[in-house]
Short mmCIF file of C-alpha atoms in Angstrom, two decimals:
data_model
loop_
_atom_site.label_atom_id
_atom_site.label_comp_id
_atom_site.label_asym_id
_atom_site.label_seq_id
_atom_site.Cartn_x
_atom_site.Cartn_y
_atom_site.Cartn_z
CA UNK A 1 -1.91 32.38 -34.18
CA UNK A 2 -6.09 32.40 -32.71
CA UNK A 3 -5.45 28.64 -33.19
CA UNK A 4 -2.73 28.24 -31.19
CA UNK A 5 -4.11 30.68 -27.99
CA UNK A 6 -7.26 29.07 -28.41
CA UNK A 7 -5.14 25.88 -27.76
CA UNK A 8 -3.30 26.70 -25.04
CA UNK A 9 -7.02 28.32 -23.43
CA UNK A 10 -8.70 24.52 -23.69
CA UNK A 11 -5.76 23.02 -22.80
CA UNK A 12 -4.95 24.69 -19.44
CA UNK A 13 -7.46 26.14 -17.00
CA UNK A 14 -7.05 27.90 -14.31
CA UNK A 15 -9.35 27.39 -10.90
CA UNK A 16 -10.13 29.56 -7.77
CA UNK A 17 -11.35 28.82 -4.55
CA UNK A 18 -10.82 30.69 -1.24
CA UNK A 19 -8.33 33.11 -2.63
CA UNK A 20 -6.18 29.87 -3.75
CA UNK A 21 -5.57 29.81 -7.97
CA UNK A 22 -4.77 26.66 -9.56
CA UNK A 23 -3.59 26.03 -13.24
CA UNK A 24 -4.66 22.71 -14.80
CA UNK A 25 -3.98 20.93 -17.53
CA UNK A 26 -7.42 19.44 -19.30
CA UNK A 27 -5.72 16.82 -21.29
CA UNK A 28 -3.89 15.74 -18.50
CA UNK A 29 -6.58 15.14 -16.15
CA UNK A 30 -8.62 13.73 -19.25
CA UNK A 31 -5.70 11.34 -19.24
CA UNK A 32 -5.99 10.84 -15.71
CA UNK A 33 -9.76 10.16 -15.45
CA UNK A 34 -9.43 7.72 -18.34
CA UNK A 35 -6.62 5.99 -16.33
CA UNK A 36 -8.96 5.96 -12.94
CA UNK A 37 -10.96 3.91 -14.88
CA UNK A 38 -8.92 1.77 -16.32
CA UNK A 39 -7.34 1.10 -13.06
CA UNK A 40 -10.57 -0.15 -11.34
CA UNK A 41 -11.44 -2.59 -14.58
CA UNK A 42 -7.60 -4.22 -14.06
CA UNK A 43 -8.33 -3.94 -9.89
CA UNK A 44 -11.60 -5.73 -10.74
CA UNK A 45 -10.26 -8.45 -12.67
CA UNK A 46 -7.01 -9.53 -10.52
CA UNK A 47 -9.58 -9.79 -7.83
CA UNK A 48 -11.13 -12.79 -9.86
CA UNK A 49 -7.58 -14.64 -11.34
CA UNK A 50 -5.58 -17.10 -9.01
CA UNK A 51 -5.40 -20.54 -7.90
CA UNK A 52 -9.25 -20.31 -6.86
CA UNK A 53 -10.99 -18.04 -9.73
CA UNK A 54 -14.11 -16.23 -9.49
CA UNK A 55 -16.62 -14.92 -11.98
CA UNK A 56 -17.17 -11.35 -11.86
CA UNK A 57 -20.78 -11.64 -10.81
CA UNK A 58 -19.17 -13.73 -7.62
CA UNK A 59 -16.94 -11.05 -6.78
CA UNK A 60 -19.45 -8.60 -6.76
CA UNK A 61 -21.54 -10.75 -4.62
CA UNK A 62 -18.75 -10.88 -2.15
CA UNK A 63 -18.10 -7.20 -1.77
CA UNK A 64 -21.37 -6.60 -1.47
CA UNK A 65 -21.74 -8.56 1.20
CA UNK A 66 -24.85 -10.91 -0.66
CA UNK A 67 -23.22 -14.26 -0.75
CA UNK A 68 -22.56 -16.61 2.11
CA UNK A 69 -19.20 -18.24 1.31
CA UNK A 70 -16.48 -18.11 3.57
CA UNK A 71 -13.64 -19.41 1.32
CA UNK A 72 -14.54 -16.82 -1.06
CA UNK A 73 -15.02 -14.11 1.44
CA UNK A 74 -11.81 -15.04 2.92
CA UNK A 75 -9.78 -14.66 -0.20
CA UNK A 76 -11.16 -11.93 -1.31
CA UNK A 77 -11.02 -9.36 1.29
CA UNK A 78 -8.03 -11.38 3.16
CA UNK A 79 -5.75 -12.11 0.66
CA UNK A 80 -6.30 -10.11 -3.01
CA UNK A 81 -8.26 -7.16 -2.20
CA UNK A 82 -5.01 -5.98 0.29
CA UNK A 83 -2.32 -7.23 -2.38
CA UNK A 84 -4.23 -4.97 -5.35
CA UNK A 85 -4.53 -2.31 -2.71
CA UNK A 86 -1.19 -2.40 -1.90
CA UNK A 87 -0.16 -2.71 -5.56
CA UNK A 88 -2.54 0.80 -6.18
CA UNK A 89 -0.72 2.32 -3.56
CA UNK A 90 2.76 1.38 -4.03
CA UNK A 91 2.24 2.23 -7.54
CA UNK A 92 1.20 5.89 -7.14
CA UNK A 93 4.05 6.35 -4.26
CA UNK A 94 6.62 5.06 -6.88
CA UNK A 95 5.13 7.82 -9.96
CA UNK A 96 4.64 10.71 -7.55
CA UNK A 97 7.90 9.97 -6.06
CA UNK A 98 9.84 9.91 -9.30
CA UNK A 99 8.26 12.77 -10.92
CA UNK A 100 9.35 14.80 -7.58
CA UNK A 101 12.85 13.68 -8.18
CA UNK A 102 12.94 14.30 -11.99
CA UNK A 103 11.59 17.92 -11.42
CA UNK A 104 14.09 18.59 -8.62
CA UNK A 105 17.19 17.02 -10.42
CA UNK A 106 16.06 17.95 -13.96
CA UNK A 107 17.11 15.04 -15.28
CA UNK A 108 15.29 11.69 -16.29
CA UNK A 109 17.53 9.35 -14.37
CA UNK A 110 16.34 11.16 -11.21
CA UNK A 111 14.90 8.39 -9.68
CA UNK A 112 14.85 6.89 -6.18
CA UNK A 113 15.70 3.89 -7.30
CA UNK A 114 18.52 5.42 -9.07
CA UNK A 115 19.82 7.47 -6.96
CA UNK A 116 20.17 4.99 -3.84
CA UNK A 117 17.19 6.31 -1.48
CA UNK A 118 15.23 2.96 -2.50
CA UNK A 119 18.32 0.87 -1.59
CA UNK A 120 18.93 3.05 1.44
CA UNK A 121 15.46 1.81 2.85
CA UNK A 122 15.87 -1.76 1.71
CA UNK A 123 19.01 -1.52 3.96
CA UNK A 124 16.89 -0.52 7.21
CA UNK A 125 14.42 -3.20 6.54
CA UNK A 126 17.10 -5.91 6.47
CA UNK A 127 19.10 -4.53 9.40
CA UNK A 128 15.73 -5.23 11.15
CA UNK A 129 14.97 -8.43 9.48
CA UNK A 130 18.66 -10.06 10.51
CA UNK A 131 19.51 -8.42 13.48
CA UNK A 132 16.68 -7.70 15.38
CA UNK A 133 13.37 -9.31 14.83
CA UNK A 134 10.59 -9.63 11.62
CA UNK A 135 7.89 -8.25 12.54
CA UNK A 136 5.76 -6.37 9.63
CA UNK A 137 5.62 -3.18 11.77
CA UNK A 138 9.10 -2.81 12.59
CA UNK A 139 10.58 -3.81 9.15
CA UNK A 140 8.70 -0.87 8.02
CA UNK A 141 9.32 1.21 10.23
CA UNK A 142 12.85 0.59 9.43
CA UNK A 143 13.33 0.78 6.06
CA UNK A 144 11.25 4.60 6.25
CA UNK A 145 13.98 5.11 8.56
CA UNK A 146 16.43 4.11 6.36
CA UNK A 147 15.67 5.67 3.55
CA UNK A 148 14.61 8.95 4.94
CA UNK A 149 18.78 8.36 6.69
CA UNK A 150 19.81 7.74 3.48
CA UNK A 151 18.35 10.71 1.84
CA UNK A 152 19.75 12.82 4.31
CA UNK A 153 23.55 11.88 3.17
CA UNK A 154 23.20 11.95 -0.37
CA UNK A 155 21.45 15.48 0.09
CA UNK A 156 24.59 16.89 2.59
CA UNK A 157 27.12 15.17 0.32
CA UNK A 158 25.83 17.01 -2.88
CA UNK A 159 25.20 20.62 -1.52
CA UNK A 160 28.48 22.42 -3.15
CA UNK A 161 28.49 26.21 -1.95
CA UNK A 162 25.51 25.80 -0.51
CA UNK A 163 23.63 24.76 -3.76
CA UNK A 164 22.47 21.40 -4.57
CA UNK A 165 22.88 20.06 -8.31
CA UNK A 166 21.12 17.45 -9.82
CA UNK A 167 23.59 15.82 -11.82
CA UNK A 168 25.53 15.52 -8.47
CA UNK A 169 23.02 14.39 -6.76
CA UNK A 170 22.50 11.54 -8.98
CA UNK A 171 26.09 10.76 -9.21
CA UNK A 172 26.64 10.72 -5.49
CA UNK A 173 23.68 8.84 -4.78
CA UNK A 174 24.79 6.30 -7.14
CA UNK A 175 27.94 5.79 -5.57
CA UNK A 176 26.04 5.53 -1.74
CA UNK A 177 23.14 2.91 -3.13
CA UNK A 178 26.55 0.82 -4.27
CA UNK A 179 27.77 1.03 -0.88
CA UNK A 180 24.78 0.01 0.56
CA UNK A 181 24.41 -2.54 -2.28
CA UNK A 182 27.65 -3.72 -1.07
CA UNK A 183 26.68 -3.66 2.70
CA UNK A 184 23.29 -5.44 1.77
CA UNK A 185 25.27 -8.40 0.76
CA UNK A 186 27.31 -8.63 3.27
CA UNK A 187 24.75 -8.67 5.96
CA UNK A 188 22.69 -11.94 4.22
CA UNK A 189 25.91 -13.35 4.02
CA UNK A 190 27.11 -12.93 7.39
CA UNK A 191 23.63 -13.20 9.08
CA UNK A 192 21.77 -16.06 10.44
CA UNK A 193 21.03 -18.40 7.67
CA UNK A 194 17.09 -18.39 8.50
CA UNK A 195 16.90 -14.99 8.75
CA UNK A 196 18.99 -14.32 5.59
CA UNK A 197 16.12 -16.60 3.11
CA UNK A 198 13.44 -14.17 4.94
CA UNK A 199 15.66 -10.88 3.70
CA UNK A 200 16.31 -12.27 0.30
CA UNK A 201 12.88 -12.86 -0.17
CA UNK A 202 11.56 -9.34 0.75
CA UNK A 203 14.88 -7.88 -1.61
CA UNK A 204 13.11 -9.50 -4.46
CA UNK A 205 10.08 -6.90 -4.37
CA UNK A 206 6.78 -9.00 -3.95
CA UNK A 207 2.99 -8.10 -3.79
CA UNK A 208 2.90 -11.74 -2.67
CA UNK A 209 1.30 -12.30 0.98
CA UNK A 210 0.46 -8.76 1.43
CA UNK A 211 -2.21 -7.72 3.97
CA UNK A 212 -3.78 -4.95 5.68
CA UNK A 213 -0.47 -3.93 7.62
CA UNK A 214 1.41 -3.35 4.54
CA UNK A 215 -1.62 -1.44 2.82
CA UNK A 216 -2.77 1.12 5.66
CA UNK A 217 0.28 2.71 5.91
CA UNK A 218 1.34 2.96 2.27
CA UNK A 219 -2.39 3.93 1.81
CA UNK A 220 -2.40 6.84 4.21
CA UNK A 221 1.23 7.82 3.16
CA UNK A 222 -0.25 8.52 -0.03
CA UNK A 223 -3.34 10.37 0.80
CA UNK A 224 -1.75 12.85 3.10
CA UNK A 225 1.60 13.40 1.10
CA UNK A 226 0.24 13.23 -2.97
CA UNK A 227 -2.23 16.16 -2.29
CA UNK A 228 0.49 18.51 -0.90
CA UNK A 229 3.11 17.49 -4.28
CA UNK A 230 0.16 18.05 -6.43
CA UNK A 231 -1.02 21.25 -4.88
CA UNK A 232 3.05 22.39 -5.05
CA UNK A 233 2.92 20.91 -8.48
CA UNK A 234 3.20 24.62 -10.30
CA UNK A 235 6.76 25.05 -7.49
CA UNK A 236 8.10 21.83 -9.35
CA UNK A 237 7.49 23.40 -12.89
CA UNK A 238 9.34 26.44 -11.87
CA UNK A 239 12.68 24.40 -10.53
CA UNK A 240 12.50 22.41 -13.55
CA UNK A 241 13.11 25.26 -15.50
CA UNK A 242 16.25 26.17 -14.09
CA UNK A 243 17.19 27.19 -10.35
CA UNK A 244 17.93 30.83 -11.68
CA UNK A 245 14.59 31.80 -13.18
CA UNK A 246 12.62 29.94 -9.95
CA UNK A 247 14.52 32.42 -8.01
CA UNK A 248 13.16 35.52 -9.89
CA UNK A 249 9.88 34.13 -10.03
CA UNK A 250 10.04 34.58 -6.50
CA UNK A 251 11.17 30.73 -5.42
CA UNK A 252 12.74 29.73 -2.21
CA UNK A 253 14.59 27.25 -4.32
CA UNK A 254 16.77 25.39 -1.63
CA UNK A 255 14.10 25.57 0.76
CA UNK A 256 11.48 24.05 -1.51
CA UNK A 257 14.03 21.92 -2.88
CA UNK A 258 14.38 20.31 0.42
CA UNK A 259 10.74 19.69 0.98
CA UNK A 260 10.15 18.17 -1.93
CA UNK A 261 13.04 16.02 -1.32
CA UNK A 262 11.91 14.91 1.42
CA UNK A 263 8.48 14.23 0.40
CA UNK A 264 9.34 12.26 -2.32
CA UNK A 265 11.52 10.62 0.10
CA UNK A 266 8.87 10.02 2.55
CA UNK A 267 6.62 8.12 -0.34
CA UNK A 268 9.84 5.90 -1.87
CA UNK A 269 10.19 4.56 1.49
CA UNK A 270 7.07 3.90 2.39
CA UNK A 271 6.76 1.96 -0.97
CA UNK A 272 9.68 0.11 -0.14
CA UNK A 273 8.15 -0.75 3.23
CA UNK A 274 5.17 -1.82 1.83
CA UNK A 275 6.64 -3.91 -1.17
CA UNK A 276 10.15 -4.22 -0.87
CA UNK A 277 12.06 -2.58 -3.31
CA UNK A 278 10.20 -2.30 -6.97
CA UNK A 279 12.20 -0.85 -9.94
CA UNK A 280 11.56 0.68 -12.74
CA UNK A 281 7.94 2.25 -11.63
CA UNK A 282 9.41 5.49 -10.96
CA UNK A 283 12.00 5.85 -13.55
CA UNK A 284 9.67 5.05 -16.18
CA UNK A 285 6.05 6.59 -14.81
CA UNK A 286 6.53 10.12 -15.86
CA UNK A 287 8.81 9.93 -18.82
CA UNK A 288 5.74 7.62 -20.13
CA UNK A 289 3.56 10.13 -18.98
CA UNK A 290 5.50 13.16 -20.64
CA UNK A 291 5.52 11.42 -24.02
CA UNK A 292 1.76 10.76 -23.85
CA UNK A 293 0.49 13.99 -23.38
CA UNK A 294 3.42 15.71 -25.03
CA UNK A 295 4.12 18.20 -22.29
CA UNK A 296 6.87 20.22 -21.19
CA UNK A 297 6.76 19.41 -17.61
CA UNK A 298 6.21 16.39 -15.39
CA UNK A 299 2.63 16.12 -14.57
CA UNK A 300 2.24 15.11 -10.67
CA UNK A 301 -1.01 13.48 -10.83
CA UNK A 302 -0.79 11.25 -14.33
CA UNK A 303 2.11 10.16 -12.90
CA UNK A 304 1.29 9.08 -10.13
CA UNK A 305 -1.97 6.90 -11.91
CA UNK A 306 0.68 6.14 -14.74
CA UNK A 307 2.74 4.35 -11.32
CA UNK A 308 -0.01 2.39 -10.47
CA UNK A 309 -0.82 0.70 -13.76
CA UNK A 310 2.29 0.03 -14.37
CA UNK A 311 2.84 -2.03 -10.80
CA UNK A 312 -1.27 -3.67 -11.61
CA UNK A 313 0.07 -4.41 -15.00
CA UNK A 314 3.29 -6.10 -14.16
CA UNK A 315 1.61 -7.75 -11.75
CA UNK A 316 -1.18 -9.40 -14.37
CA UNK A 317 1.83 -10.55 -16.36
CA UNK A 318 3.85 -12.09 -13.53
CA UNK A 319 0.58 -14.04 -12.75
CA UNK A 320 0.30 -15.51 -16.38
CA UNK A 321 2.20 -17.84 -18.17
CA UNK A 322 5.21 -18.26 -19.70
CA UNK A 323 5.42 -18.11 -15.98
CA UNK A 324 2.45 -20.07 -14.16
CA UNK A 325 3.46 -18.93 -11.09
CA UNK A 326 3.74 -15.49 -8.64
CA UNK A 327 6.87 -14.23 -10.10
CA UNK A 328 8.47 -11.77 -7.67
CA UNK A 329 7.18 -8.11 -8.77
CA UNK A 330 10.46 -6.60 -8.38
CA UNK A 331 12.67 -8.79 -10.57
CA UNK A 332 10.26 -8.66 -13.83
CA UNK A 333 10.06 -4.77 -13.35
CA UNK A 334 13.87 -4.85 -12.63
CA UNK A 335 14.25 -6.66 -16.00
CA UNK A 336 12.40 -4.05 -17.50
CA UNK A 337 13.54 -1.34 -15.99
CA UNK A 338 16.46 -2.44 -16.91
CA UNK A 339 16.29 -2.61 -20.43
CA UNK A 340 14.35 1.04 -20.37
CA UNK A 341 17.63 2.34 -18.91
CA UNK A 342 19.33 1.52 -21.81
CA UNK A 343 17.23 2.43 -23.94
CA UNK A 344 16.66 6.23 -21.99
CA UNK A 345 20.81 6.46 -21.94
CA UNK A 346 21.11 5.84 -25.55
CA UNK A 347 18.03 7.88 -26.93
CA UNK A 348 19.83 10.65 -24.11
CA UNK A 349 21.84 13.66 -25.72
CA UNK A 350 23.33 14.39 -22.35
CA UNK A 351 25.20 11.40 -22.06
#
């Protein structure tokens, strides 16, 4: 029995500062210090691979501002250091966002992706891309709009009694993402043929021809809205165990529910924006993550690094052969994602 307390004791810590206690894991943020690392190495090396490779000692050179090429300056910090960026960023929206929906639905398909909130921004972005105009800002702008729209349906269409369940709000924002599935197609078909190619393109999910517009916001996105989940990380924990005990605990659990919805919202779109809509990353990040560490909960934070080397890996494999060539980022982790689904719904005793 010492054994086992003096487990638990190593394993989670608890810290205080200004009257504020926090309970942390150790392995996890062992796990998530190891994956920090790992993520710069992979950053590193994508900065070198393409059509016009670099050695590492090159690279360095360039972002340290000691070597005076401009075609090497120019891809670097113009063209791959904003696409791994925005694959970093993307990546840790997509885990955060799906380990928020996981806890609040208790259930492992919880997923924006899933549930329709992904497809709900995709459908804002092309609204903007076919009928009004394609600029970066605006398509953006419109598919946080659309999602955060879209979130607001599924979340008025599930409340029963006043009381939102998870494994309604999954099913109902199933059946809405078909809709707007449906609706999707039937605005490239009907749409201006020029404009419809540009749509179709961004549906695919691509880290290709990404800049500093996509990154910044995605980028800030994260760094206001990841510190607040993690710091109401302990909230999620108690909702995952059951609406019932959160409530004795002392849980607003509808109110807290909502503002972690929207939250977790707030990052899917954003990701979308950024990206275009990428599968699999947050269905995927913290089940992975949960079988690691062998937890009982979803842990925010290796997550949310578990999301980004995920995107940064799919991305090295879409760059290598059998496919020589940029594959779109959201079709191979579509394919994937795909076949994890399966394999989630027949491992599943609840289905």
């Amino acid at each position: 029995m010492s054994k086992v307390l003096n487990s638990a004791v190593l394993s989670d810590q608890l810290i205080q500062f200004k009257g504020v206690t926090v309970r942390y894991s150790r392995r996890e943020w062992l796990f998530v210090g190891g994956a920090i690392i790992a993520l710069v190495l992979m950053s590193l090396y994508l900065l070198t691979v393409g059509s016009f490779p670099l050695t590492f000692e090159k690279l360095f050179a360039v972002l340290l501002g000691q070597t005076n090429e401009p075609i090497a300056e120019r891809i670097v910090w113009n063209i791959r250091l904003p696409k791994v960026v925005t694959a970093l960023f993307v990546g840790i929206a997509l885990g955060v966002s799906g380990a928020v929906f996981q806890s609040v639905s208790k259930n492992a398909l919880g997923s924006p992706d899933i549930i329709g909130f992904t497809t709900g921004a995709a459908s804002g972005a092309l609204i903007q891309i076919i009928v009004f105009q394609n600029s970066a800002q605006a398509v953006m702008l419109s598919a946080v709009l659309g999602g955060m729209v879209t979130a607001v349906v599924v979340y008025l269409l599930s409340r029963k009694h006043g009381v939102v369940g998870g494994y309604r709000l999954i099913l109902i924002g199933i059946g809405i993402g078909s809709i707007l599935n449906a609706l999707n197609g039937l605005m490239l078909v009907k749409g201006n043929l020029d404009q419809a190619v540009i749509a179709n393109l961004w549906l695919a999910g691509s880290l290709n021809a990404r800049n500093w517009n996509h990154a910044i916001p995605v980028m800030i996105g994260v760094f206001i809205i990841v510190p607040i989940v993690i710091y109401k990380a302990r909230t999620l924990h108690l909702l995952e165990m059951g609406d019932d005990m959160a409530a004795q605990i002392g849980v607003s659990v509808e109110r807290e529910r909502l503002v972690m919805t929207f939250l977790s919202v707030a990052l899917a779109a954003l990701a979308v924006a950024a990206a275009g809509p990428i599968g699999f990353i947050a269905l995927s990040a913290p089940q992975l993550v949960i079988r690691i560490l062998r937890v009982g909960h979803i842990p925010v934070a290796a997550s949310a690094v578990m999301g980004a080397g995920l995107l940064l890996v799919a991305d090295m494999v879409s760059q290598t052969k059998p496919f020589g060539f940029n594959l779109p980022i959201g079709q191979l982790t579509s394919l994937v994602g795909g076949a994890y689904l399966l394999w989630l719904l027949t491992r599943s005793k609840s289905f």
